[in-house]
Amino acid sequence: MVKLDRSQIRRYARQLLIPEIGGRGQEKLLEASVLVVGAGGLGSPVIQYLAAAGVGMIGIADGDEVDETNLQRQTIHAGNLGMNKAESAAQFVEKLNPDVKVEAYPFSVTVENARDLVRRYDIVVDCTDTFPARFLLNDACLLESTPLVHSAVLRFEGQIMTIIPHETACYRCFLPEAPPPGSVPTCREAGVIGVTTGFFGVLQANEVIKLIISKGELFTNKLLYVDLLHNDFNLIEISKHPSCPACGERRIKELRSEYYVETCRIETD
Amino acid sequence: MKVRLPASIYRDAEIEIDADEITVEELVKILSEKIGRDLRKLIIRNGDLSPFVNVFINGKNVRHEKGLKTIVKKGDEVSLVPAVAGG
Ligand SMILES: [Zn+2]
């Protein structure tokens, strides 16, 4: 078990005062490992707040490069135009908190590498931006029994849910398959504002911290859907469903590339 | 009954439907006429609830109740939650 040194006691002083965290909680944070998939709008606050809180090991996977259109919402990439996002994010973390070991994976998560990456971490955070990537992470986390914190956004709207594999509802319990390509607008087409990704990314980081310290309540078996334009908050019940194509009675046994194209349907044999 | 349509489906609107007891399928039909946009294409696929839109009555997902045949009663609150993927 890690023991806090003098400078750590100073660095984390404000959160050590919180009864639910304290010395033991801080040690748990320093011992924890979290994989953040996507270092974009959602990933920026997730990475920022987990690193600041002293999560000991953060993996960051992203195959994209920082471009100018990212900067109105992706707040951790200052001065790094053209750099790979995972590497740029890793630089940010190193500057912010030397307690954090950071591993950059400068590539996308795929059917081939997903389980292997997920297996190395205690918790996975879904900060991706496509349906196939989201279904892939859900299914990989089910197969590896790794908790997953999901969020997705558009314009001023977004949703968040936390998944404890085989115990609570999974992403496919909420959404068995993806809309046909083109039927739902993407952020690139319909837009998004930094406050939306910031709001949901911070909620994701909060879920991760509570998972690590085993305190409080999670967005499990429920999905929070918020419209920030009208301050409309909807907490929706989602139950783990026996007919879920991923975690139900006929649960998936492996990742197959045909599950992650177009509508991401799982055809059961 | 009150129906909440998020901006990503229809201009962000809260629509009041005057009915005592109808099925989700009937509700979708009435709603489509009311807003002048056929939501059936979005919500219904092959006569069943489409797998990529969720309909909630008072916070309960109708997918896990009786789907399109689930009953909506006077005073119920219905929300349509679309799938979004942005990050
Ligand atoms: Zn499921």
mmCIF file of N, CA, C and O in Angstrom, chain A residues 40-42 127-131 134 152-154 157 159 171 173-180 184 187 225 227 230 232 236-239 241 265, chain B residues 4-9 11-12 14 37 42 45 50-54 56 58-61 63-65 77 79-87:
data_model
loop_
_atom_site.group_PDB
_atom_site.id
_atom_site.type_symbol
_atom_site.label_atom_id
_atom_site.label_comp_id
_atom_site.label_asym_id
_atom_site.label_seq_id
_atom_site.Cartn_x
_atom_site.Cartn_y
_atom_site.Cartn_z
ATOM 1 N N GLY A 40 -10.694 13.911 -26.149
ATOM 2 C CA GLY A 40 -11.323 15.052 -26.801
ATOM 3 C C GLY A 40 -12.111 15.875 -25.810
ATOM 4 O O GLY A 40 -11.623 16.198 -24.728
ATOM 5 N N GLY A 41 -13.371 16.197 -26.175
ATOM 6 C CA GLY A 41 -14.204 17.064 -25.345
ATOM 7 C C GLY A 41 -14.502 16.471 -23.983
ATOM 8 O O GLY A 41 -14.378 17.143 -22.965
ATOM 9 N N LEU A 42 -14.938 15.219 -23.936
ATOM 10 C CA LEU A 42 -15.206 14.559 -22.658
ATOM 11 C C LEU A 42 -13.899 14.177 -21.971
ATOM 12 O O LEU A 42 -13.745 14.317 -20.757
ATOM 13 N N CYS A 127 -14.960 8.091 -23.541
ATOM 14 C CA CYS A 127 -14.998 9.483 -24.011
ATOM 15 C C CYS A 127 -14.843 9.510 -25.524
ATOM 16 O O CYS A 127 -14.268 10.442 -26.096
ATOM 17 N N THR A 128 -15.339 8.473 -26.175
ATOM 18 C CA THR A 128 -15.203 8.361 -27.629
ATOM 19 C C THR A 128 -16.305 9.170 -28.307
ATOM 20 O O THR A 128 -17.134 9.786 -27.633
ATOM 21 N N ASP A 129 -16.351 9.140 -29.632
ATOM 22 C CA ASP A 129 -17.339 9.971 -30.313
ATOM 23 C C ASP A 129 -18.079 9.270 -31.444
ATOM 24 O O ASP A 129 -18.663 9.925 -32.290
ATOM 25 N N THR A 130 -18.069 7.929 -31.431
ATOM 26 C CA THR A 130 -18.859 7.213 -32.445
ATOM 27 C C THR A 130 -19.600 6.049 -31.775
ATOM 28 O O THR A 130 -19.174 5.557 -30.731
ATOM 29 N N PHE A 131 -20.693 5.634 -32.407
ATOM 30 C CA PHE A 131 -21.426 4.483 -31.874
ATOM 31 C C PHE A 131 -20.581 3.202 -31.881
ATOM 32 O O PHE A 131 -20.548 2.492 -30.879
ATOM 33 N N ARG A 134 -18.314 3.077 -28.956
ATOM 34 C CA ARG A 134 -19.038 2.947 -27.692
ATOM 35 C C ARG A 134 -19.521 1.519 -27.455
ATOM 36 O O ARG A 134 -19.416 0.989 -26.352
ATOM 37 N N ALA A 152 -22.159 10.592 -23.458
ATOM 38 C CA ALA A 152 -22.215 11.034 -24.852
ATOM 39 C C ALA A 152 -22.943 12.367 -24.893
ATOM 40 O O ALA A 152 -23.837 12.616 -24.079
ATOM 41 N N VAL A 153 -22.564 13.220 -25.819
ATOM 42 C CA VAL A 153 -23.106 14.585 -25.856
ATOM 43 C C VAL A 153 -23.445 15.038 -27.282
ATOM 44 O O VAL A 153 -22.950 14.473 -28.265
ATOM 45 N N LEU A 154 -24.282 16.060 -27.366
ATOM 46 C CA LEU A 154 -24.583 16.740 -28.615
ATOM 47 C C LEU A 154 -25.151 18.117 -28.265
ATOM 48 O O LEU A 154 -26.025 18.221 -27.410
ATOM 49 N N GLU A 157 -26.932 18.969 -25.014
ATOM 50 C CA GLU A 157 -27.519 17.791 -24.378
ATOM 51 C C GLU A 157 -26.489 16.699 -24.152
ATOM 52 O O GLU A 157 -25.517 16.615 -24.883
ATOM 53 N N GLN A 159 -25.743 12.621 -21.911
ATOM 54 C CA GLN A 159 -26.200 11.545 -21.046
ATOM 55 C C GLN A 159 -24.995 10.896 -20.376
ATOM 56 O O GLN A 159 -23.881 10.968 -20.874
ATOM 57 N N TYR A 171 -24.649 -0.681 -21.610
ATOM 58 C CA TYR A 171 -25.031 0.288 -22.646
ATOM 59 C C TYR A 171 -26.024 -0.321 -23.637
ATOM 60 O O TYR A 171 -26.950 0.341 -24.093
ATOM 61 N N CYS A 173 -28.222 -2.570 -22.914
ATOM 62 C CA CYS A 173 -29.536 -2.686 -22.260
ATOM 63 C C CYS A 173 -30.338 -1.410 -22.547
ATOM 64 O O CYS A 173 -31.558 -1.438 -22.669
ATOM 65 N N PHE A 174 -29.632 -0.289 -22.631
ATOM 66 C CA PHE A 174 -30.263 0.999 -22.937
ATOM 67 C C PHE A 174 -30.481 1.138 -24.435
ATOM 68 O O PHE A 174 -31.541 1.586 -24.892
ATOM 69 N N LEU A 175 -29.492 0.754 -25.198
ATOM 70 C CA LEU A 175 -29.524 0.935 -26.641
ATOM 71 C C LEU A 175 -28.988 -0.347 -27.305
ATOM 72 O O LEU A 175 -27.787 -0.521 -27.393
ATOM 73 N N PRO A 176 -29.897 -1.234 -27.730
ATOM 74 C CA PRO A 176 -29.418 -2.518 -28.263
ATOM 75 C C PRO A 176 -28.540 -2.362 -29.510
ATOM 76 O O PRO A 176 -27.616 -3.123 -29.716
ATOM 77 N N GLU A 177 -28.863 -1.388 -30.354
ATOM 78 C CA GLU A 177 -28.012 -1.164 -31.524
ATOM 79 C C GLU A 177 -28.011 0.308 -31.917
ATOM 80 O O GLU A 177 -28.812 1.099 -31.425
ATOM 81 N N ALA A 178 -27.087 0.647 -32.802
ATOM 82 C CA ALA A 178 -26.907 2.051 -33.164
ATOM 83 C C ALA A 178 -27.897 2.482 -34.232
ATOM 84 O O ALA A 178 -28.365 1.662 -35.023
ATOM 85 N N PRO A 179 -28.223 3.771 -34.272
ATOM 86 C CA PRO A 179 -29.059 4.276 -35.349
ATOM 87 C C PRO A 179 -28.336 4.079 -36.685
ATOM 88 O O PRO A 179 -27.106 4.084 -36.711
ATOM 89 N N PRO A 180 -29.099 3.925 -37.765
ATOM 90 C CA PRO A 180 -28.443 3.794 -39.057
ATOM 91 C C PRO A 180 -27.553 5.017 -39.312
ATOM 92 O O PRO A 180 -27.933 6.124 -38.939
ATOM 93 N N VAL A 184 -28.716 10.109 -37.066
ATOM 94 C CA VAL A 184 -28.521 10.928 -35.869
ATOM 95 C C VAL A 184 -27.347 11.857 -36.144
ATOM 96 O O VAL A 184 -26.294 11.403 -36.564
ATOM 97 N N CYS A 187 -21.558 15.577 -33.603
ATOM 98 C CA CYS A 187 -21.121 16.904 -33.147
ATOM 99 C C CYS A 187 -20.534 17.693 -34.310
ATOM 100 O O CYS A 187 -20.645 18.908 -34.377
ATOM 101 N N TYR A 225 -30.091 12.114 -18.271
ATOM 102 C CA TYR A 225 -30.146 12.814 -19.550
ATOM 103 C C TYR A 225 -30.420 14.281 -19.250
ATOM 104 O O TYR A 225 -31.422 14.616 -18.623
ATOM 105 N N ASP A 227 -30.600 18.364 -20.584
ATOM 106 C CA ASP A 227 -30.616 19.398 -21.613
ATOM 107 C C ASP A 227 -30.192 20.680 -20.907
ATOM 108 O O ASP A 227 -30.959 21.266 -20.153
ATOM 109 N N HIS A 230 -32.107 24.140 -21.380
ATOM 110 C CA HIS A 230 -33.330 24.403 -20.622
ATOM 111 C C HIS A 230 -33.239 23.920 -19.179
ATOM 112 O O HIS A 230 -34.251 23.851 -18.485
ATOM 113 N N ASP A 232 -32.994 21.034 -18.021
ATOM 114 C CA ASP A 232 -33.941 19.946 -17.848
ATOM 115 C C ASP A 232 -33.151 18.673 -17.515
ATOM 116 O O ASP A 232 -32.389 18.173 -18.336
ATOM 117 N N ILE A 236 -33.331 8.583 -15.591
ATOM 118 C CA ILE A 236 -34.167 7.542 -16.175
ATOM 119 C C ILE A 236 -33.696 6.177 -15.693
ATOM 120 O O ILE A 236 -32.504 5.896 -15.673
ATOM 121 N N GLU A 237 -34.664 5.344 -15.297
ATOM 122 C CA GLU A 237 -34.312 3.990 -14.853
ATOM 123 C C GLU A 237 -33.959 3.113 -16.047
ATOM 124 O O GLU A 237 -34.691 3.094 -17.034
ATOM 125 N N ILE A 238 -32.869 2.382 -15.942
ATOM 126 C CA ILE A 238 -32.510 1.427 -16.995
ATOM 127 C C ILE A 238 -32.296 0.099 -16.281
ATOM 128 O O ILE A 238 -31.470 0.034 -15.377
ATOM 129 N N SER A 239 -33.050 -0.938 -16.664
ATOM 130 C CA SER A 239 -32.770 -2.184 -15.946
ATOM 131 C C SER A 239 -31.954 -3.122 -16.815
ATOM 132 O O SER A 239 -32.023 -3.087 -18.043
ATOM 133 N N HIS A 241 -31.329 -6.169 -18.708
ATOM 134 C CA HIS A 241 -32.405 -6.916 -19.342
ATOM 135 C C HIS A 241 -31.986 -8.288 -19.844
ATOM 136 O O HIS A 241 -30.953 -8.416 -20.484
ATOM 137 N N ARG A 265 -25.208 -4.229 -34.686
ATOM 138 C CA ARG A 265 -26.094 -5.292 -34.212
ATOM 139 C C ARG A 265 -25.298 -6.556 -33.902
ATOM 140 O O ARG A 265 -24.345 -6.892 -34.585
ATOM 141 N N ARG B 4 -42.045 14.987 -23.787
ATOM 142 C CA ARG B 4 -40.851 15.805 -23.958
ATOM 143 C C ARG B 4 -40.080 15.326 -25.178
ATOM 144 O O ARG B 4 -39.697 14.167 -25.268
ATOM 145 N N LEU B 5 -39.891 16.231 -26.119
ATOM 146 C CA LEU B 5 -39.108 15.892 -27.308
ATOM 147 C C LEU B 5 -37.806 16.696 -27.261
ATOM 148 O O LEU B 5 -37.835 17.912 -27.275
ATOM 149 N N PRO B 6 -36.675 16.027 -27.179
ATOM 150 C CA PRO B 6 -35.418 16.756 -27.117
ATOM 151 C C PRO B 6 -35.061 17.398 -28.456
ATOM 152 O O PRO B 6 -35.568 16.987 -29.502
ATOM 153 N N ALA B 7 -34.186 18.395 -28.387
ATOM 154 C CA ALA B 7 -33.828 19.159 -29.580
ATOM 155 C C ALA B 7 -33.303 18.271 -30.710
ATOM 156 O O ALA B 7 -33.553 18.533 -31.874
ATOM 157 N N SER B 8 -32.597 17.215 -30.337
ATOM 158 C CA SER B 8 -32.023 16.374 -31.386
ATOM 159 C C SER B 8 -33.099 15.576 -32.131
ATOM 160 O O SER B 8 -32.856 15.056 -33.202
ATOM 161 N N ILE B 9 -34.314 15.487 -31.576
ATOM 162 C CA ILE B 9 -35.408 14.851 -32.314
ATOM 163 C C ILE B 9 -36.313 15.921 -32.922
ATOM 164 O O ILE B 9 -36.617 15.898 -34.104
ATOM 165 N N ARG B 11 -36.850 20.119 -32.230
ATOM 166 C CA ARG B 11 -36.861 21.478 -31.684
ATOM 167 C C ARG B 11 -37.021 21.642 -30.193
ATOM 168 O O ARG B 11 -37.516 22.654 -29.734
ATOM 169 N N ASP B 12 -36.822 20.661 -29.402
ATOM 170 C CA ASP B 12 -36.982 20.810 -27.982
ATOM 171 C C ASP B 12 -38.357 21.341 -27.610
ATOM 172 O O ASP B 12 -38.599 22.527 -27.528
ATOM 173 N N GLU B 14 -42.202 20.616 -25.374
ATOM 174 C CA GLU B 14 -43.013 19.853 -24.446
ATOM 175 C C GLU B 14 -44.424 19.903 -24.995
ATOM 176 O O GLU B 14 -44.977 20.988 -25.168
ATOM 177 N N ARG B 37 -44.643 16.105 -38.243
ATOM 178 C CA ARG B 37 -43.480 15.345 -38.694
ATOM 179 C C ARG B 37 -43.697 13.887 -38.320
ATOM 180 O O ARG B 37 -44.074 13.574 -37.184
ATOM 181 N N LEU B 42 -38.981 7.093 -37.173
ATOM 182 C CA LEU B 42 -37.886 7.140 -36.209
ATOM 183 C C LEU B 42 -38.082 6.131 -35.072
ATOM 184 O O LEU B 42 -37.136 5.510 -34.591
ATOM 185 N N ARG B 45 -39.829 0.350 -36.077
ATOM 186 C CA ARG B 45 -39.153 -0.360 -37.160
ATOM 187 C C ARG B 45 -39.680 -1.791 -37.211
ATOM 188 O O ARG B 45 -39.706 -2.477 -36.197
ATOM 189 N N SER B 50 -38.218 0.775 -32.366
ATOM 190 C CA SER B 50 -36.899 0.836 -32.988
ATOM 191 C C SER B 50 -35.800 0.663 -31.934
ATOM 192 O O SER B 50 -35.929 1.131 -30.806
ATOM 193 N N PRO B 51 -34.717 -0.024 -32.289
ATOM 194 C CA PRO B 51 -33.688 -0.304 -31.283
ATOM 195 C C PRO B 51 -32.808 0.893 -30.935
ATOM 196 O O PRO B 51 -31.954 0.790 -30.083
ATOM 197 N N PHE B 52 -33.019 2.031 -31.592
ATOM 198 C CA PHE B 52 -32.112 3.142 -31.311
ATOM 199 C C PHE B 52 -32.786 4.403 -30.788
ATOM 200 O O PHE B 52 -32.179 5.451 -30.719
ATOM 201 N N VAL B 53 -34.051 4.280 -30.418
ATOM 202 C CA VAL B 53 -34.682 5.397 -29.706
ATOM 203 C C VAL B 53 -35.313 4.789 -28.465
ATOM 204 O O VAL B 53 -35.820 3.671 -28.491
ATOM 205 N N ASN B 54 -35.248 5.491 -27.360
ATOM 206 C CA ASN B 54 -35.871 4.987 -26.158
ATOM 207 C C ASN B 54 -37.040 5.864 -25.760
ATOM 208 O O ASN B 54 -36.960 7.084 -25.822
ATOM 209 N N PHE B 56 -39.598 6.614 -22.648
ATOM 210 C CA PHE B 56 -39.758 6.408 -21.216
ATOM 211 C C PHE B 56 -41.091 6.976 -20.751
ATOM 212 O O PHE B 56 -41.461 8.084 -21.129
ATOM 213 N N ASN B 58 -42.830 8.018 -17.312
ATOM 214 C CA ASN B 58 -42.487 8.290 -15.907
ATOM 215 C C ASN B 58 -41.157 7.637 -15.533
ATOM 216 O O ASN B 58 -41.020 7.010 -14.482
ATOM 217 N N GLY B 59 -40.177 7.750 -16.416
ATOM 218 C CA GLY B 59 -38.842 7.232 -16.112
ATOM 219 C C GLY B 59 -38.654 5.748 -16.362
ATOM 220 O O GLY B 59 -37.585 5.198 -16.137
ATOM 221 N N LYS B 60 -39.683 5.045 -16.837
ATOM 222 C CA LYS B 60 -39.532 3.608 -17.128
ATOM 223 C C LYS B 60 -39.465 3.378 -18.627
ATOM 224 O O LYS B 60 -40.300 3.861 -19.380
ATOM 225 N N ASN B 61 -38.454 2.605 -19.041
ATOM 226 C CA ASN B 61 -38.237 2.333 -20.454
ATOM 227 C C ASN B 61 -39.297 1.357 -20.976
ATOM 228 O O ASN B 61 -39.398 0.232 -20.488
ATOM 229 N N ARG B 63 -39.286 -0.285 -23.577
ATOM 230 C CA ARG B 63 -38.648 -1.459 -24.188
ATOM 231 C C ARG B 63 -38.724 -2.650 -23.230
ATOM 232 O O ARG B 63 -38.818 -3.793 -23.639
ATOM 233 N N HIS B 64 -38.675 -2.356 -21.925
ATOM 234 C CA HIS B 64 -38.695 -3.417 -20.927
ATOM 235 C C HIS B 64 -40.098 -3.628 -20.367
ATOM 236 O O HIS B 64 -40.301 -4.402 -19.442
ATOM 237 N N GLU B 65 -41.061 -2.923 -20.941
ATOM 238 C CA GLU B 65 -42.467 -3.164 -20.575
ATOM 239 C C GLU B 65 -43.095 -3.886 -21.779
ATOM 240 O O GLU B 65 -42.603 -4.927 -22.161
ATOM 241 N N GLU B 77 -45.899 11.207 -17.807
ATOM 242 C CA GLU B 77 -44.889 11.999 -18.490
ATOM 243 C C GLU B 77 -44.063 11.090 -19.379
ATOM 244 O O GLU B 77 -43.494 10.094 -18.923
ATOM 245 N N SER B 79 -40.953 10.693 -22.090
ATOM 246 C CA SER B 79 -39.761 11.317 -22.663
ATOM 247 C C SER B 79 -39.208 10.445 -23.768
ATOM 248 O O SER B 79 -39.148 9.219 -23.639
ATOM 249 N N LEU B 80 -38.790 11.091 -24.836
ATOM 250 C CA LEU B 80 -38.103 10.380 -25.902
ATOM 251 C C LEU B 80 -36.626 10.683 -25.750
ATOM 252 O O LEU B 80 -36.230 11.845 -25.752
ATOM 253 N N VAL B 81 -35.840 9.652 -25.572
ATOM 254 C CA VAL B 81 -34.408 9.878 -25.410
ATOM 255 C C VAL B 81 -33.696 9.297 -26.619
ATOM 256 O O VAL B 81 -33.693 8.094 -26.817
ATOM 257 N N PRO B 82 -33.125 10.145 -27.422
ATOM 258 C CA PRO B 82 -32.478 9.679 -28.633
ATOM 259 C C PRO B 82 -31.093 9.157 -28.305
ATOM 260 O O PRO B 82 -30.547 9.441 -27.250
ATOM 261 N N ALA B 83 -30.542 8.426 -29.235
ATOM 262 C CA ALA B 83 -29.176 7.986 -29.093
ATOM 263 C C ALA B 83 -28.267 9.116 -29.547
ATOM 264 O O ALA B 83 -28.448 9.673 -30.621
ATOM 265 N N VAL B 84 -27.305 9.472 -28.732
ATOM 266 C CA VAL B 84 -26.274 10.414 -29.179
ATOM 267 C C VAL B 84 -24.916 9.762 -28.959
ATOM 268 O O VAL B 84 -24.775 8.881 -28.120
ATOM 269 N N ALA B 85 -23.944 10.168 -29.727
ATOM 270 C CA ALA B 85 -22.645 9.496 -29.622
ATOM 271 C C ALA B 85 -21.492 10.459 -29.482
ATOM 272 O O ALA B 85 -20.352 10.056 -29.341
ATOM 273 N N GLY B 86 -21.740 11.751 -29.528
ATOM 274 C CA GLY B 86 -20.642 12.720 -29.543
ATOM 275 C C GLY B 86 -19.823 12.686 -28.266
ATOM 276 O O GLY B 86 -20.284 12.299 -27.221
ATOM 277 N N GLY B 87 -18.572 13.106 -28.419
ATOM 278 C CA GLY B 87 -17.707 13.128 -27.252
ATOM 279 C C GLY B 87 -16.682 14.232 -27.378
ATOM 280 O O GLY B 87 -15.778 14.306 -26.590
#
